[in-house]
XYZ file of N, CA and C in Angstrom:
288
model
N 94.735 94.826 116.956
C 95.562 94.419 115.847
C 96.154 95.667 115.209
N 97.431 95.648 114.974
C 98.148 96.760 114.360
C 98.483 96.399 112.921
N 98.346 97.340 112.006
C 98.671 97.112 110.594
C 99.971 97.825 110.253
N 100.783 97.187 109.430
C 102.037 97.748 108.957
C 102.035 97.678 107.443
N 102.521 98.716 106.800
C 102.648 98.705 105.350
C 104.128 98.618 105.016
N 104.503 97.549 104.316
C 105.893 97.305 103.984
C 106.035 97.082 102.486
N 107.216 97.287 101.974
C 107.516 96.986 100.579
C 108.219 95.648 100.512
N 107.949 94.896 99.465
C 108.589 93.609 99.294
C 108.642 93.230 97.844
N 109.196 92.066 97.583
C 109.297 91.536 96.229
C 109.009 90.051 96.262
N 108.558 89.528 95.146
C 108.431 88.090 94.961
C 109.626 87.672 94.123
N 110.448 86.757 94.645
C 111.628 86.338 93.894
C 111.265 85.286 92.847
N 112.256 84.821 92.092
C 112.029 83.884 90.991
C 111.450 82.549 91.455
N 111.652 82.198 92.721
C 111.119 80.936 93.237
C 109.725 81.100 93.839
N 109.186 82.334 93.821
C 107.846 82.568 94.333
C 107.802 82.923 95.802
N 108.944 83.171 96.426
C 108.979 83.527 97.846
C 108.835 85.030 98.025
N 108.136 85.421 99.078
C 107.996 86.826 99.428
C 109.236 87.273 100.179
N 109.851 88.372 99.733
C 111.032 88.929 100.377
C 110.702 90.356 100.783
N 110.752 90.650 102.080
C 110.518 92.006 102.570
C 111.842 92.748 102.445
N 111.811 93.904 101.770
C 113.055 94.607 101.444
C 113.351 95.776 102.386
N 112.663 95.839 103.507
C 112.931 96.888 104.487
C 112.854 96.284 105.884
N 113.517 96.905 106.857
C 113.486 96.351 108.209
C 112.088 96.415 108.806
N 111.777 95.439 109.641
C 110.472 95.366 110.283
C 110.669 95.563 111.777
N 110.048 96.596 112.328
C 110.169 96.884 113.752
C 108.946 96.316 114.464
N 108.938 94.996 114.626
C 107.812 94.299 115.248
C 108.358 93.238 116.191
N 107.583 92.922 117.218
C 108.016 91.841 118.100
C 107.885 90.503 117.381
N 108.675 89.505 117.765
C 108.575 88.194 117.129
C 107.215 87.563 117.380
N 106.764 86.765 116.434
C 105.484 86.076 116.574
C 104.834 85.858 115.219
N 103.688 85.223 115.252
C 102.950 84.944 114.026
C 102.350 86.231 113.466
N 102.284 86.304 112.137
C 101.682 87.450 111.462
C 100.767 86.939 110.356
N 99.852 87.773 109.957
C 99.011 87.495 108.799
C 99.458 88.444 107.709
N 99.638 87.924 106.499
C 100.172 88.725 105.403
C 99.101 88.890 104.337
N 98.878 90.127 103.927
C 97.985 90.444 102.819
C 98.851 91.056 101.735
N 98.823 90.490 100.542
C 99.690 90.948 99.463
C 98.857 91.693 98.427
N 99.252 92.918 98.112
C 98.636 93.706 97.061
C 99.680 93.924 95.978
N 99.411 93.461 94.770
C 100.371 93.626 93.694
C 100.270 95.042 93.149
N 101.412 95.700 92.964
C 101.437 97.061 92.451
C 100.972 97.065 90.995
N 100.214 98.094 90.585
C 99.653 98.107 89.228
C 100.696 98.043 88.124
N 101.855 98.673 88.316
C 102.866 98.647 87.266
C 103.575 97.301 87.182
N 103.372 96.424 88.168
C 104.026 95.121 88.169
C 103.115 94.011 87.674
N 101.859 94.315 87.333
C 100.918 93.284 86.906
C 101.308 92.795 85.520
N 101.517 91.488 85.420
C 101.832 90.855 84.139
C 100.963 89.627 83.996
N 100.987 89.027 82.835
C 100.204 87.818 82.604
C 100.705 86.713 83.517
N 99.781 86.032 84.146
C 100.125 85.005 85.115
C 100.502 83.697 84.426
N 101.529 82.986 84.925
C 101.858 81.680 84.369
C 100.894 80.593 84.848
N 100.070 80.902 85.833
C 99.115 79.939 86.371
C 97.946 79.776 85.403
N 97.682 78.561 84.873
C 96.610 78.385 83.896
C 95.230 78.696 84.452
N 95.005 78.485 85.750
C 93.709 78.783 86.345
C 93.432 80.275 86.290
N 94.436 81.086 86.623
C 94.273 82.533 86.594
C 94.112 83.006 85.157
N 94.867 82.416 84.219
C 94.738 82.810 82.826
C 93.345 82.499 82.304
N 92.770 81.366 82.692
C 91.441 81.017 82.210
C 90.401 81.991 82.749
N 90.595 82.510 83.986
C 89.678 83.490 84.530
C 89.807 84.824 83.796
N 91.038 85.162 83.366
C 91.240 86.402 82.633
C 90.572 86.327 81.260
N 90.524 85.144 80.669
C 89.958 84.974 79.341
C 88.451 84.773 79.381
N 87.861 84.751 80.568
C 86.434 84.523 80.731
C 85.657 85.655 80.070
N 84.598 85.335 79.306
C 83.826 86.407 78.674
C 83.094 87.235 79.725
N 82.921 88.504 79.436
C 82.262 89.404 80.379
C 80.757 89.290 80.239
N 80.061 89.465 81.374
C 78.596 89.471 81.356
C 78.122 90.786 80.769
N 77.020 90.731 80.080
C 76.427 91.945 79.546
C 75.379 92.436 80.538
N 75.676 93.532 81.207
C 74.782 94.109 82.198
C 74.631 95.587 81.855
N 73.417 96.057 81.846
C 73.203 97.478 81.599
C 72.851 98.167 82.906
N 73.451 99.304 83.118
C 73.197 100.097 84.308
C 73.272 101.564 83.945
N 72.536 102.379 84.649
C 72.585 103.817 84.420
C 73.815 104.436 85.067
N 74.434 103.709 85.981
C 75.620 104.217 86.682
C 76.850 103.713 85.934
N 77.449 104.562 85.152
C 78.567 104.170 84.289
C 79.782 103.707 85.091
N 79.986 104.252 86.281
C 81.146 103.872 87.088
C 81.067 102.413 87.531
N 79.860 101.839 87.584
C 79.694 100.451 88.024
C 79.653 99.454 86.872
N 79.644 99.926 85.630
C 79.496 99.046 84.478
C 80.586 97.962 84.445
N 81.856 98.343 84.570
C 82.945 97.364 84.524
C 82.868 96.404 85.701
N 82.465 96.899 86.855
C 82.355 96.032 88.027
C 81.287 94.970 87.807
N 80.129 95.367 87.285
C 79.057 94.409 87.018
C 79.473 93.369 85.978
N 80.231 93.791 84.975
C 80.655 92.865 83.924
C 81.566 91.768 84.465
N 82.301 92.045 85.541
C 83.258 91.081 86.089
C 82.714 90.268 87.249
N 81.442 90.425 87.582
C 80.868 89.664 88.677
C 80.149 88.433 88.159
N 79.974 87.474 89.043
C 79.242 86.250 88.707
C 77.764 86.458 88.999
N 76.889 85.854 88.216
C 75.465 85.970 88.524
C 75.126 85.240 89.826
N 74.075 85.668 90.483
C 73.636 85.044 91.732
C 73.041 83.676 91.405
N 73.370 82.678 92.220
C 72.834 81.340 91.977
C 71.330 81.332 92.243
N 70.588 80.474 91.548
C 69.135 80.466 91.696
C 68.665 80.071 93.101
N 69.496 79.353 93.867
C 69.070 78.932 95.200
C 69.542 79.890 96.304
N 70.020 81.090 95.937
C 70.475 82.076 96.903
C 69.292 82.618 97.693
N 69.399 82.618 99.019
C 68.340 83.107 99.892
C 68.813 84.410 100.544
N 68.290 85.535 100.070
C 68.722 86.845 100.562
C 68.395 87.022 102.041
N 67.245 86.529 102.479
C 66.871 86.658 103.892
C 67.824 85.879 104.790
N 68.206 84.679 104.372
C 69.148 83.880 105.163
C 70.511 84.565 105.220
N 70.954 85.141 104.110
C 72.235 85.845 104.077
C 72.189 87.076 104.981
N 71.087 87.793 104.948
C 70.926 88.968 105.803
C 70.957 88.561 107.278
N 70.276 87.480 107.620
C 70.244 87.000 109.004
C 71.637 86.561 109.454
N 72.379 85.873 108.586
C 73.745 85.458 108.928
C 74.635 86.667 109.179
N 74.494 87.713 108.356
C 75.298 88.924 108.541
C 74.962 89.607 109.861
N 73.676 89.656 110.210
C 73.274 90.269 111.482
C 73.779 89.464 112.671
N 73.710 88.130 112.577
C 74.224 87.285 113.672
C 75.709 87.521 113.871
N 76.449 87.633 112.765
C 77.893 87.845 112.859
C 78.199 89.241 113.418
N 77.479 90.244 112.950
C 77.729 91.612 113.393
C 77.447 91.812 114.865
N 76.345 91.254 115.349
C 75.931 91.482 116.722
C 76.195 90.295 117.649
N 76.983 89.335 117.184
C 77.342 88.157 117.983
C 76.114 87.460 118.567
N 75.120 87.224 117.737
C 73.885 86.563 118.194
C 74.036 85.058 118.192
């Protein structure tokens, strides 16, 4: 799989417009969109707005660089099985 980095815009109707030529053979592609930091604005989508207004968790850590990351994460559900998750990851990694 080859990766290409292209510039584009989202128009007023919500369509992705690539603003530079693409030197690729025809066929299906998978698109990953990263919004540029200077273009981030409040979303008109109420679901996204409600997530932005969500209160932050209070987590204390000695590693200050991780403090904001911990505040924005969801707590682990009580029925989470770490051993099962570890086994699933190993099966996927080694094609077991």
